[in-house]
Coordinates of C-alpha atoms in Angstrom, one line a residue:
M1445 CA 23.1 2.1 -5.3
G1446 CA 23.3 -1.7 -5.3
L1447 CA 23.4 -3.7 -2.1
W1448 CA 27.2 -3.9 -2.1
K1449 CA 27.4 -0.2 -3.0
V1450 CA 25.5 0.6 0.2
W1451 CA 28.0 -1.5 2.2
S1452 CA 31.0 0.1 0.5
F1453 CA 29.5 3.6 0.7
T1454 CA 28.9 3.2 4.4
S1455 CA 32.2 1.7 5.3
R1456 CA 34.3 4.0 3.2
F1457 CA 32.8 7.2 4.6
N1458 CA 31.8 6.2 8.1
S1459 CA 34.5 8.3 9.6
S1460 CA 32.9 11.5 8.4
K1461 CA 30.5 13.1 10.9
R1462 CA 28.8 15.1 8.1
T1463 CA 28.3 12.0 6.0
N1464 CA 26.9 10.1 8.9
T1465 CA 24.4 12.9 9.5
I1466 CA 23.4 12.7 5.8
L1467 CA 23.0 8.9 5.9
Q1468 CA 20.8 9.1 8.9
H1469 CA 18.5 11.6 7.3
L1470 CA 18.5 9.8 3.9
T1471 CA 17.3 6.6 5.5
M1472 CA 15.3 8.2 8.2
S1473 CA 17.1 5.9 10.7
K1474 CA 16.0 5.8 14.3
H1475 CA 17.0 3.6 17.2
T1476 CA 14.4 0.9 16.8
D1477 CA 14.4 -2.9 17.0
A1478 CA 16.1 -4.0 13.8
A1479 CA 14.4 -7.3 13.9
A1480 CA 11.0 -5.6 13.6
E1481 CA 12.1 -3.3 10.7
V1482 CA 11.7 -6.0 8.1
L1483 CA 9.5 -9.1 8.3
L1484 CA 10.7 -12.2 6.5
E1485 CA 8.0 -14.9 6.2
R1486 CA 7.5 -18.2 4.3
K1487 CA 3.8 -18.4 3.3
G1488 CA 2.3 -20.9 0.9
C1489 CA 4.5 -21.1 -2.2
A1490 CA 6.2 -17.8 -1.6
G1491 CA 8.7 -15.9 0.5
V1492 CA 7.2 -12.7 1.7
I1493 CA 9.3 -9.6 2.6
T1494 CA 7.5 -6.8 4.4
L1495 CA 9.3 -3.5 4.9
N1496 CA 8.1 -2.6 8.4
R1497 CA 8.8 1.0 9.1
P1498 CA 5.5 2.7 8.2
K1499 CA 6.2 5.7 10.4
F1500 CA 9.2 6.4 8.3
L1501 CA 7.6 5.5 4.9
N1502 CA 9.4 2.1 5.0
A1503 CA 12.7 3.7 4.2
L1504 CA 15.6 1.2 4.0
N1505 CA 18.5 1.3 6.3
L1506 CA 21.6 -0.9 6.4
S1507 CA 20.3 -3.3 9.0
M1508 CA 17.3 -4.1 6.9
I1509 CA 19.4 -4.7 3.8
Q1510 CA 21.6 -7.1 5.9
Q1511 CA 18.5 -9.1 6.8
I1512 CA 16.8 -9.0 3.3
Y1513 CA 19.7 -10.0 1.1
P1514 CA 20.7 -13.3 2.8
Q1515 CA 17.1 -14.4 3.0
L1516 CA 16.6 -13.7 -0.7
K1517 CA 19.6 -15.9 -1.5
K1518 CA 18.2 -18.7 0.8
W1519 CA 14.8 -18.6 -0.9
E1520 CA 16.5 -18.6 -4.3
Q1521 CA 18.0 -22.0 -3.4
D1522 CA 14.9 -23.4 -1.8
P1523 CA 13.0 -25.7 -4.2
E1524 CA 9.8 -25.1 -2.2
T1525 CA 9.9 -21.3 -2.7
F1526 CA 8.5 -20.5 -6.1
L1527 CA 8.2 -16.7 -5.9
I1528 CA 9.1 -13.7 -3.8
I1529 CA 6.6 -11.0 -2.8
M1530 CA 7.9 -7.6 -1.6
K1531 CA 5.5 -5.1 0.1
G1532 CA 5.5 -2.2 2.5
A1533 CA 3.6 -2.1 5.8
G1534 CA 0.9 0.5 6.2
E1535 CA -1.0 2.5 3.6
K1536 CA 1.4 5.4 2.8
A1537 CA 4.4 3.9 1.2
F1538 CA 6.0 0.9 -0.4
C1539 CA 9.5 2.3 0.2
A1540 CA 10.5 6.0 0.1
G1541 CA 14.3 5.8 0.3
G1542 CA 17.5 3.9 0.9
D1543 CA 18.9 1.5 -1.6
I1544 CA 19.2 -2.2 -2.6
R1545 CA 19.4 -3.9 -5.9
D1546 CA 17.0 -6.7 -6.9
S1547 CA 19.2 -9.7 -7.5
C1548 CA 16.7 -12.6 -7.1
L1549 CA 16.5 -15.2 -9.8
K1550 CA 13.0 -16.4 -8.9
P1551 CA 9.8 -14.6 -10.0
Y1552 CA 9.7 -11.4 -8.0
I1553 CA 6.5 -9.4 -7.3
A1554 CA 6.7 -5.9 -5.9
L1555 CA 3.5 -4.4 -4.6
I1556 CA 4.3 -0.7 -5.1
H1557 CA 1.4 0.6 -3.0
G1558 CA 2.0 4.1 -1.8
I1559 CA 5.1 6.2 -2.1
T1560 CA 7.8 4.7 -4.2
M1561 CA 11.0 6.7 -4.4
G1562 CA 14.7 6.1 -4.1
G1563 CA 15.3 2.6 -2.7
G1564 CA 11.6 1.7 -3.4
V1565 CA 12.3 2.1 -7.0
G1566 CA 15.4 -0.1 -6.8
L1567 CA 13.4 -2.7 -5.0
S1568 CA 10.7 -2.8 -7.6
V1569 CA 11.5 -1.5 -11.1
H1570 CA 14.0 -4.2 -12.1
G1571 CA 11.7 -7.0 -11.1
Q1572 CA 9.6 -8.9 -13.5
F1573 CA 6.2 -8.0 -11.9
R1574 CA 5.4 -4.6 -10.5
V1575 CA 1.9 -3.9 -9.2
A1576 CA 0.7 -0.4 -8.8
T1577 CA -2.5 0.8 -7.1
E1578 CA -4.5 4.1 -7.1
K1579 CA -2.4 5.1 -4.1
S1580 CA 1.0 4.6 -5.8
L1581 CA 3.2 7.7 -6.1
F1582 CA 6.4 7.4 -8.1
A1583 CA 9.2 9.9 -8.4
M1584 CA 13.0 10.2 -8.9
P1585 CA 13.7 13.6 -7.2
E1586 CA 17.5 13.2 -6.8
T1587 CA 18.6 16.2 -8.9
A1588 CA 16.9 18.3 -6.1
I1589 CA 19.5 17.1 -3.6
G1590 CA 22.6 17.2 -5.7
L1591 CA 22.5 13.5 -6.6
F1592 CA 21.3 11.6 -9.7
P1593 CA 18.6 8.9 -10.2
D1594 CA 20.6 5.8 -9.2
V1595 CA 19.3 2.3 -8.3
G1596 CA 19.6 1.5 -12.0
G1597 CA 17.9 4.7 -13.1
G1598 CA 20.3 5.0 -15.9
Y1599 CA 19.0 1.6 -17.2
F1600 CA 15.2 1.8 -16.8
L1601 CA 14.5 5.5 -17.4
P1602 CA 15.9 5.8 -20.9
R1603 CA 13.9 2.7 -21.8
L1604 CA 10.5 4.3 -21.0
Q1605 CA 8.4 5.6 -23.9
G1606 CA 9.9 8.4 -25.9
K1607 CA 11.8 10.8 -23.7
L1608 CA 9.6 10.3 -20.7
G1609 CA 12.4 8.9 -18.6
Y1610 CA 14.6 11.9 -19.3
F1611 CA 11.8 14.2 -18.3
L1612 CA 11.1 12.3 -15.0
A1613 CA 14.8 12.2 -14.2
L1614 CA 15.6 15.9 -14.7
T1615 CA 12.4 17.4 -13.2
G1616 CA 11.5 14.9 -10.5
F1617 CA 7.9 14.9 -11.8
R1618 CA 5.6 12.8 -9.7
L1619 CA 3.4 10.1 -11.2
K1620 CA 0.4 8.9 -9.3
G1621 CA -2.0 5.9 -9.4
R1622 CA -2.7 4.4 -12.8
D1623 CA -0.2 6.8 -14.4
V1624 CA 2.5 4.7 -12.8
Y1625 CA 1.3 1.7 -14.9
T1626 CA 0.6 3.7 -18.1
A1627 CA 4.2 5.1 -17.9
G1628 CA 5.5 1.6 -17.9
I1629 CA 7.0 1.7 -14.4
A1630 CA 4.4 -0.9 -13.2
T1631 CA 3.5 -3.9 -15.1
H1632 CA 0.0 -4.3 -13.6
F1633 CA -2.6 -2.1 -11.9
V1634 CA -4.8 -3.5 -9.1
D1635 CA -7.3 -1.7 -6.8
S1636 CA -5.7 -1.3 -3.4
E1637 CA -8.7 -3.0 -1.7
K1638 CA -7.9 -6.2 -3.7
L1639 CA -4.2 -6.4 -2.7
G1640 CA -4.9 -8.8 0.2
M1641 CA -6.9 -11.1 -2.0
L1642 CA -4.2 -11.0 -4.7
E1643 CA -1.6 -11.9 -2.2
D1644 CA -3.7 -14.8 -0.9
D1645 CA -4.2 -16.1 -4.5
L1646 CA -0.5 -15.9 -5.3
L1647 CA 0.4 -17.7 -2.0
A1648 CA -2.1 -20.5 -2.8
L1649 CA -0.5 -21.3 -6.2
N1650 CA 0.9 -24.9 -6.4
S1651 CA 4.4 -25.0 -7.8
P1652 CA 3.6 -22.0 -10.0
S1653 CA 5.5 -21.1 -13.2
K1654 CA 6.0 -17.5 -14.3
E1655 CA 3.0 -17.9 -16.6
N1656 CA 0.8 -19.0 -13.7
I1657 CA 1.8 -15.9 -11.7
A1658 CA 1.3 -13.7 -14.7
D1659 CA -2.2 -15.1 -15.2
V1660 CA -3.2 -14.3 -11.7
L1661 CA -1.9 -10.8 -11.9
E1662 CA -3.5 -10.2 -15.3
T1663 CA -6.9 -11.4 -13.9
Y1664 CA -6.8 -8.8 -11.2
H1665 CA -5.5 -6.1 -13.5
T1666 CA -8.3 -6.7 -16.0
K1667 CA -10.9 -6.5 -13.3
S1668 CA -9.6 -3.2 -11.9
K1669 CA -11.9 -0.3 -12.7
I1670 CA -10.4 2.6 -10.8
D1671 CA -9.4 5.4 -13.3
Q1672 CA -9.7 2.9 -16.1
D1673 CA -10.8 5.5 -18.6
K1674 CA -8.5 8.3 -17.3
S1675 CA -6.0 9.6 -19.8
F1676 CA -2.3 9.7 -18.9
I1677 CA -1.5 12.9 -17.1
L1678 CA 1.3 13.7 -19.6
E1679 CA -0.5 12.5 -22.7
E1680 CA -1.2 15.9 -24.1
H1681 CA 2.4 17.0 -23.5
M1682 CA 4.3 13.8 -24.7
D1683 CA 5.0 15.1 -28.2
K1684 CA 6.6 18.2 -26.8
I1685 CA 8.4 16.3 -24.1
N1686 CA 9.9 14.0 -26.7
S1687 CA 11.0 17.0 -28.7
W1688 CA 12.3 19.1 -25.8
F1689 CA 14.2 16.3 -24.1
S1690 CA 15.8 14.9 -27.3
A1691 CA 18.5 17.6 -27.0
N1692 CA 22.0 16.4 -26.3
T1693 CA 22.7 19.0 -23.6
V1694 CA 20.9 20.5 -20.6
E1695 CA 21.4 23.9 -22.1
E1696 CA 19.6 22.9 -25.3
I1697 CA 16.7 21.4 -23.3
I1698 CA 16.4 24.7 -21.4
E1699 CA 16.5 26.6 -24.6
N1700 CA 13.7 24.4 -26.0
L1701 CA 11.5 25.1 -23.0
Q1702 CA 12.2 28.8 -23.2
Q1703 CA 11.3 28.9 -26.9
D1704 CA 8.1 27.0 -26.4
G1705 CA 6.9 29.4 -23.8
S1706 CA 3.7 27.5 -22.9
S1707 CA 2.6 27.4 -19.3
F1708 CA 3.6 23.7 -19.0
A1709 CA 7.0 24.4 -20.6
L1710 CA 7.7 27.4 -18.3
E1711 CA 6.6 25.3 -15.3
Q1712 CA 9.2 22.7 -16.1
L1713 CA 11.8 25.3 -16.7
K1714 CA 11.2 26.8 -13.3
V1715 CA 11.6 23.4 -11.7
I1716 CA 14.8 22.6 -13.6
N1717 CA 16.3 25.9 -12.7
K1718 CA 16.1 25.0 -9.0
M1719 CA 18.0 21.7 -9.5
S1720 CA 21.8 21.2 -9.0
P1721 CA 23.5 22.2 -12.3
T1722 CA 26.0 19.5 -11.8
S1723 CA 23.3 16.9 -11.1
L1724 CA 21.4 17.9 -14.2
K1725 CA 24.5 17.4 -16.4
I1726 CA 25.4 14.2 -14.7
T1727 CA 21.9 12.8 -15.1
L1728 CA 21.5 13.6 -18.7
R1729 CA 24.8 11.9 -19.6
Q1730 CA 23.9 9.0 -17.3
L1731 CA 20.7 8.3 -19.2
M1732 CA 22.2 8.8 -22.6
E1733 CA 25.0 6.4 -21.9
G1734 CA 22.8 4.0 -20.0
S1735 CA 20.4 3.6 -22.9
S1736 CA 22.9 1.3 -24.6
K1737 CA 24.5 -0.3 -21.5
T1738 CA 23.5 -3.5 -19.7
L1739 CA 22.2 -3.2 -16.1
P1740 CA 25.6 -4.3 -14.6
E1741 CA 27.3 -1.8 -16.7
V1742 CA 24.9 0.9 -15.6
L1743 CA 25.3 0.0 -11.9
T1744 CA 29.1 0.2 -12.3
M1745 CA 28.7 3.7 -13.8
E1746 CA 26.3 4.7 -11.1
Y1747 CA 28.7 3.5 -8.4
R1748 CA 31.4 5.8 -9.9
L1749 CA 28.9 8.7 -9.9
S1750 CA 28.0 8.0 -6.3
Q1751 CA 31.6 8.2 -5.1
A1752 CA 32.1 11.5 -7.0
C1753 CA 29.0 13.0 -5.6
I1754 CA 29.7 12.1 -2.0
G1755 CA 33.1 13.7 -2.4
G1756 CA 31.7 16.9 -3.8
H1757 CA 29.7 19.8 -2.5
D1758 CA 26.2 19.6 -4.0
F1759 CA 25.0 16.3 -2.4
H1760 CA 25.9 17.5 1.1
E1761 CA 24.3 20.9 0.4
G1762 CA 21.2 19.4 -1.1
V1763 CA 20.6 17.1 1.8
R1764 CA 21.1 19.9 4.2
A1765 CA 18.6 22.2 2.5
V1766 CA 15.9 19.6 1.8
L1767 CA 16.2 17.1 4.6
I1768 CA 18.1 18.6 7.5
D1769 CA 17.6 22.3 7.8
K1770 CA 14.6 22.2 5.4
D1771 CA 15.1 25.7 4.2
Q1772 CA 14.6 24.5 0.6
N1773 CA 17.3 26.9 -0.5
P1774 CA 20.5 25.0 -1.5
K1775 CA 23.5 27.0 -2.6
W1776 CA 24.9 25.0 -5.5
K1777 CA 28.6 25.0 -6.4
P1778 CA 29.0 25.6 -9.3
A1779 CA 25.9 27.8 -9.3
N1780 CA 25.0 27.6 -13.0
L1781 CA 25.4 25.3 -15.9
K1782 CA 28.1 27.4 -17.6
E1783 CA 30.4 26.8 -14.7
V1784 CA 30.1 23.0 -14.8
T1785 CA 33.0 22.2 -17.1
D1786 CA 33.5 19.1 -19.3
E1787 CA 36.4 18.2 -17.1
D1788 CA 34.1 18.3 -14.0
L1789 CA 31.6 16.1 -15.8
N1790 CA 34.2 13.6 -17.0
N1791 CA 35.6 13.2 -13.6
H1792 CA 32.3 11.8 -12.3
F1793 CA 32.4 9.0 -14.9
N1794 CA 36.1 8.1 -14.5
S1795 CA 37.0 4.5 -13.7
L1796 CA 37.8 3.8 -10.0
G1797 CA 40.3 1.1 -11.0
S1798 CA 40.5 -1.5 -8.3
N1799 CA 37.8 0.3 -6.3
D1800 CA 35.2 -0.1 -9.1
L1801 CA 32.0 -2.0 -8.3
K1802 CA 32.6 -5.8 -8.6
F1803 CA 29.9 -8.4 -9.3

């Protein structure tokens, strides 16, 4: 969801007790001092945003978004602010949930150290510079909770190498460390112990251009030795992934996995079979359509999908099973792919007319 999508989402459904419960669990919201949840600092040549909820994996909530967005716009207009650095407090996570859309026109550097899911992806992947470390963990696990990979997932996932993005979206497969860089999700890889030095060097730049910033990042990236010779975790499977996930329907993808019969194929089949059938079909179409759309067009599409999902069954049930009751046993409706009709699918993508996302 984009920033304005979060506001609209919250205001439109704030009368629903069930939805409020879901929102609380999705953002891991607690009654804490909002002023301390995000740190906004002007350092050197940069504006520095620190997500400051380490106990809750730096998950975003609405109050944080309401602080971040105005400050981004101020820094964007400030001639003395040449770049924006976004990072998460603590060692575990950059950001593990919630949503915001990067809309800053100045060079934007996301230090995606630790867990990067949900809103963390939205905060980082659309920016020009994304720095991973050996502790980075990336995933788009939304089909497991009856949702879809939003935050512009329909834009960046189909643009990854081959059909990798389709595989990540439908299975929720986790990438770790240097694999986040190799997959194309991060633009640079830096040893975590060097992040502090990197930030200091960036802050010390004098009226830097994008090229100056890129040079600093490239220097640190080149010097990084951790897992330098390690092959991509999916390298040996990429040819098959490209073949399996080239199918135009989820049913065909499943048939491809069944026919292959290898242990890796059957493992992915087992995972996919646990996902919401509706989410699987929505997600495949989202990526197929998103592959030829602009980012604003994708965000408009995803806003429509979000409104349909919140009004349906599977999102509520998925959050209940995974995040609230934690029984890990969602009861999807429809329960299988055959029962998800073309009409159901089309309804998720229909225009909302005057209620459509506006830029």
